[in-house]
Each structure stands twice: as structure tokens, then as C-alpha cells.
Short mmCIF file of C-alpha atoms in Angstrom, two decimals:
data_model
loop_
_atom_site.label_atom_id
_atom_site.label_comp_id
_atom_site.label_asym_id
_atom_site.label_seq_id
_atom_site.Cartn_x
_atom_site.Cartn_y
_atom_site.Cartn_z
CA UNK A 25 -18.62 -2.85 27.29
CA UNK A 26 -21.17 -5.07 25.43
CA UNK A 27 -20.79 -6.18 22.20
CA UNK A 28 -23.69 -3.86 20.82
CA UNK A 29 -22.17 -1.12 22.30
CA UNK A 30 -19.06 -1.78 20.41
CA UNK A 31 -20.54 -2.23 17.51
CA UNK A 32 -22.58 0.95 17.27
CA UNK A 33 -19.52 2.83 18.19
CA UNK A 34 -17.58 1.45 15.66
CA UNK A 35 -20.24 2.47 13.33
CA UNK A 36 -20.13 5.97 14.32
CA UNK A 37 -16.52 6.34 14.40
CA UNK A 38 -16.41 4.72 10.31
CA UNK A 39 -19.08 7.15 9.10
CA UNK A 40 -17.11 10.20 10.67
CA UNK A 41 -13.74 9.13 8.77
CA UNK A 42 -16.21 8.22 5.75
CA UNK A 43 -17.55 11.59 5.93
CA UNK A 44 -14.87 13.55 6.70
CA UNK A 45 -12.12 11.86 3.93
CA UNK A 46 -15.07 11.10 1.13
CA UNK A 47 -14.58 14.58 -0.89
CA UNK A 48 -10.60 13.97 -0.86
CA UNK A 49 -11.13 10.57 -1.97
CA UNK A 50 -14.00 11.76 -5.19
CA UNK A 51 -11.22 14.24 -6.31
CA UNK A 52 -8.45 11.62 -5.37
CA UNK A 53 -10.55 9.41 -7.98
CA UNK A 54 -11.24 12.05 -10.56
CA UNK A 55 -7.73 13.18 -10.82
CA UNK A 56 -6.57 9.95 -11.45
CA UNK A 57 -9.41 9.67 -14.35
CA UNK A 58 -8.05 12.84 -16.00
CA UNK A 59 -4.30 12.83 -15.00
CA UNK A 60 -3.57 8.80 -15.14
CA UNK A 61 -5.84 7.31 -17.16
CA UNK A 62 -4.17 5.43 -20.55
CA UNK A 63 -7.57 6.05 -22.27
CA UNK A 64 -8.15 8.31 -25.49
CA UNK A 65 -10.84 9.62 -26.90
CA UNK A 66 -10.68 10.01 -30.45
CA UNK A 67 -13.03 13.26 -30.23
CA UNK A 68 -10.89 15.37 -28.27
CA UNK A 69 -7.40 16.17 -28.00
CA UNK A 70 -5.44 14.68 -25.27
CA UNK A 71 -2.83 15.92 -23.43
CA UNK A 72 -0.99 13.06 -22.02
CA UNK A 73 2.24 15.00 -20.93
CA UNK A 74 1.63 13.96 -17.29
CA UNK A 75 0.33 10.25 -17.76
CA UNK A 76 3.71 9.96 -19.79
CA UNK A 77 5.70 11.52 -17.38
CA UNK A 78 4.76 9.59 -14.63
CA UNK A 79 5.33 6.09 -16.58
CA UNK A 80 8.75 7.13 -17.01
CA UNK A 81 9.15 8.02 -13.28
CA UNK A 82 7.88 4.75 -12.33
CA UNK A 83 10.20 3.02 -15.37
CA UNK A 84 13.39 5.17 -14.03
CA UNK A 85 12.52 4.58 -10.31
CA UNK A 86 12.05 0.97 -10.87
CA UNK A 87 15.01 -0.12 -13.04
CA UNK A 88 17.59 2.33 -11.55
CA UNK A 89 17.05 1.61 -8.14
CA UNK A 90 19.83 1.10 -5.84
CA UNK A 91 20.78 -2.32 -5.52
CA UNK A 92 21.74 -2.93 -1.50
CA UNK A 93 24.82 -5.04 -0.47
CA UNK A 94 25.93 -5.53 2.91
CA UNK A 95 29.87 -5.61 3.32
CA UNK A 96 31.84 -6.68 6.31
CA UNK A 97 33.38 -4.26 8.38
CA UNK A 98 36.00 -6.59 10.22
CA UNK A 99 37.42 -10.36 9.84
CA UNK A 100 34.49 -11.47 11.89
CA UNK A 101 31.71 -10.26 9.89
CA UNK A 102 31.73 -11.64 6.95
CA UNK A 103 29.26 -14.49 7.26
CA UNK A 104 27.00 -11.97 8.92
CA UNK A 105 27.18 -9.51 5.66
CA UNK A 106 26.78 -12.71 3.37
CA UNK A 107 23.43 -13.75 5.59
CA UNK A 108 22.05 -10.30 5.42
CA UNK A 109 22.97 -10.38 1.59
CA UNK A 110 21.02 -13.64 1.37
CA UNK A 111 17.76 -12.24 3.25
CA UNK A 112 17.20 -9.17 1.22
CA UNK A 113 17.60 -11.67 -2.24
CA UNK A 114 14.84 -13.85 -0.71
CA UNK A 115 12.42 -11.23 0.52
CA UNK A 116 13.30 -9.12 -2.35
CA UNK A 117 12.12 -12.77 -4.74
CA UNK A 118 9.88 -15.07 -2.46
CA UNK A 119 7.85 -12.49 -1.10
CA UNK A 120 7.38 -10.38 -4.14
CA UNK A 121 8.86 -6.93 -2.59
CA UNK A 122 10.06 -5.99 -5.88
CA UNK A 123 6.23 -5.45 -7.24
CA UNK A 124 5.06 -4.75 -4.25
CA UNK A 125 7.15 -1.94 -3.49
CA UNK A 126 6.05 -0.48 -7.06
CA UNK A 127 2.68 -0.54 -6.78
CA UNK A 128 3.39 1.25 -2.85
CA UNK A 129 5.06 4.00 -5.18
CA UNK A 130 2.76 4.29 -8.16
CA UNK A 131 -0.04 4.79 -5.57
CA UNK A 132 2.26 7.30 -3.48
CA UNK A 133 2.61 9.15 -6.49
CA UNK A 134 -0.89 9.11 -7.97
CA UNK A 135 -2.81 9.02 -4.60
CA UNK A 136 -0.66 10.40 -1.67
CA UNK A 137 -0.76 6.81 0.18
CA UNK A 138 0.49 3.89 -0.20
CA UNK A 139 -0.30 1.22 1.91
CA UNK A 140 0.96 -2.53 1.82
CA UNK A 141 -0.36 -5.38 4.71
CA UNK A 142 1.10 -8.32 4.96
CA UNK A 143 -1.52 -11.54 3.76
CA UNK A 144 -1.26 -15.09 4.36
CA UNK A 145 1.47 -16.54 5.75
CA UNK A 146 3.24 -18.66 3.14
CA UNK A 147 4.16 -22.22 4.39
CA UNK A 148 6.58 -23.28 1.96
CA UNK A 149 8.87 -20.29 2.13
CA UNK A 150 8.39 -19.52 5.59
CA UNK A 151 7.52 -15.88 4.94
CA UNK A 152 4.55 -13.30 4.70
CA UNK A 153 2.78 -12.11 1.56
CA UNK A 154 2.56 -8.60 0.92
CA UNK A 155 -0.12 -7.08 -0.39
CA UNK A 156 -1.38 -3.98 -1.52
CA UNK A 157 -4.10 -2.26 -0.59
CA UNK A 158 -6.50 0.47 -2.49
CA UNK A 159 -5.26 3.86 -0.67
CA UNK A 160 -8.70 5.45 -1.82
CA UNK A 161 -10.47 2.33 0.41
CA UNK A 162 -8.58 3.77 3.17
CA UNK A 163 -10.80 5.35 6.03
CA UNK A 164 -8.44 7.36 8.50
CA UNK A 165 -9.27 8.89 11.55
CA UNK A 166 -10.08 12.66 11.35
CA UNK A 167 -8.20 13.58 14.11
CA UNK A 168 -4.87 11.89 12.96
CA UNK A 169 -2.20 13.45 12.21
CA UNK A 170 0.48 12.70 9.47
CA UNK A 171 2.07 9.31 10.71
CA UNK A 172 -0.03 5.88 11.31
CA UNK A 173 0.69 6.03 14.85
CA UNK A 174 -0.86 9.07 15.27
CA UNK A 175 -4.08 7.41 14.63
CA UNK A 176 -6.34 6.07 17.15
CA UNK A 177 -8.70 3.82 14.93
CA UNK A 178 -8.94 3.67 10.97
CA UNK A 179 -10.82 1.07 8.54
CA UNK A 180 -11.30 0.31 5.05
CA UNK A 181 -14.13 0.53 2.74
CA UNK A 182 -13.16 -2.76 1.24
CA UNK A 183 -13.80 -6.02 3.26
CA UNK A 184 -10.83 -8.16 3.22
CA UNK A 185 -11.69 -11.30 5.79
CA UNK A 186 -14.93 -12.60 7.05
CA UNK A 187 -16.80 -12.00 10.07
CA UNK A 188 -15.48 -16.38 11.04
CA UNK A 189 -11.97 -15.63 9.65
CA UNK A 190 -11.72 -12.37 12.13
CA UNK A 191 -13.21 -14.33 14.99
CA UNK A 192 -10.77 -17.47 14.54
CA UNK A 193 -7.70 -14.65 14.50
#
């Protein structure tokens, strides 16, 4: 195939997720307006039963959350439980899983998706940053079904590395 080619189908396959998953997305957006938004007007009366409940799901989720431990199960594997112990602490600190697996939830929650990536790779501590991404930016394939394999192709509406920085890769 030549590059052109490529291109133009990867045109036409964006605009059919775009247009397919754009009215989702609007009321995605406008429910999160009226259901999640911390804003008041002082004209009307607000009902913030659900914006309230959902802050204290995300406070009970995220301070009551099940802290994980491995434990030996023989003699022999206690230096293995103590090294798995030690891995979760770092990832859990150095790579920022704790927030990062919040915002995942709040958007699960709020949005249906979460979606986390992992950015640059950090040199000092040797690990992956995790980021999260927009779910509403997310541009799926029609003809998925419910799991990311399922998908043949999907894209974002957000740009996230140049056109150099995807060439170099």
C-alpha cells in the first residue's frame, strides 16, 4: 500500500467512529454538566444529591481500599512475598498508581471508560508513567464489541505526540 492510500483510509475509518460515537459522547458531556458539575447557580435550585453522592463514592472507594500483601506459603518463599511486597509499594508511589487509578474510576463512573496509557519512560526510577486519558476523546471502532481486543483500529480526538515523535518510535 502507499502511504496516501493509508492515509485516506485512516481518514475514513476516524470519521466513521467520529460519527458513529459523537451523539454518545454530546450526552456523555451534558450529563456530566448537569449530574457532576460542582457549579451553582444562585437563580435556581440545585439538586446536588448525585454530585454528592458520587464524591463520597470516590472518598469511600479511595480511602477504604484494600491494602494488598503478599504472604509466603512455604519456608522458601518468603523473600519472594517480601519482593512482590516491595514492587506493589514502588509502583503503587513512583509511578503514581494511587491517582491514577482514581481518576480511571471517577471517569468509569461518570463516563463509562476509563482509560490510562502509559507516558514517558522515567529514567531515574526505571519505570513507566501512567497517564490518563479523556474517555470522551476516545474514538472506538463501530464494529467493536465490549473488550479492547475486540477492536480492530480506534483513535483519539486529542493529539498526544507529533507527526517526528511518531516517526522516531
Amino acid at each position: 500500500m502507499e502511504e496516501d492510500s493509508i492515509l485516506k483510509q485512516i481518514e475514513q475509518e476516524y470519521l466513521i467512529g467520529y460519527n458513529s460515537i459523537e451523539q454518545v459522547r454530546q450526552q456523555k458531556r451534558d450529563d456530566k454538566e448537569v449530574f457532576f458539575s460542582p457549579n451553582r447557580d444562585e437563580n435556581k435550585i440545585n439538586v446536588r444529591t448525585v454530585f454528592q453522592a458520587f464524591r463520597m463514592k470516590m472518598a469511600i472507594r479511595y480511602s477504604n481500599r484494600p491494602k494488598a500483601e503478599w504472604t509466603r506459603r512455604r519456608a522458601g518463599d518468603t523473600e519472594r512475598a517480601k519482593n512482590a511486597n516491595r514492587v506493589w509499594k514502588f509502583d503503587r508511589k513512583e509511578m503514581g498508581l494511587d491517582k491514577a487509578d482514581y481518576l480511571t474510576y471517577e471517569n468509569i463512573d461518570k463516563v463509562g471508560v476509563g482509560i490510562q496509557t502509559n507516558g514517558n519512560f522515567n529514567l531515574v526510577t526505571i519505570c513507566p508513567s501512567i497517564k490518563n486519558v479523556d474517555p470522551l476523546s476516545w474514538i472506538p471502532d463501530p464494529n467493536g464489541g465490549p473488550t479492547i481486543e475486540s477492536h480492530r483500529w480506534f483513535g483519539f480526538t486529542e493529539v498526544y505526540l507529533q507527526k517526528w515523535q511518531m516517526e522516531k518510535l
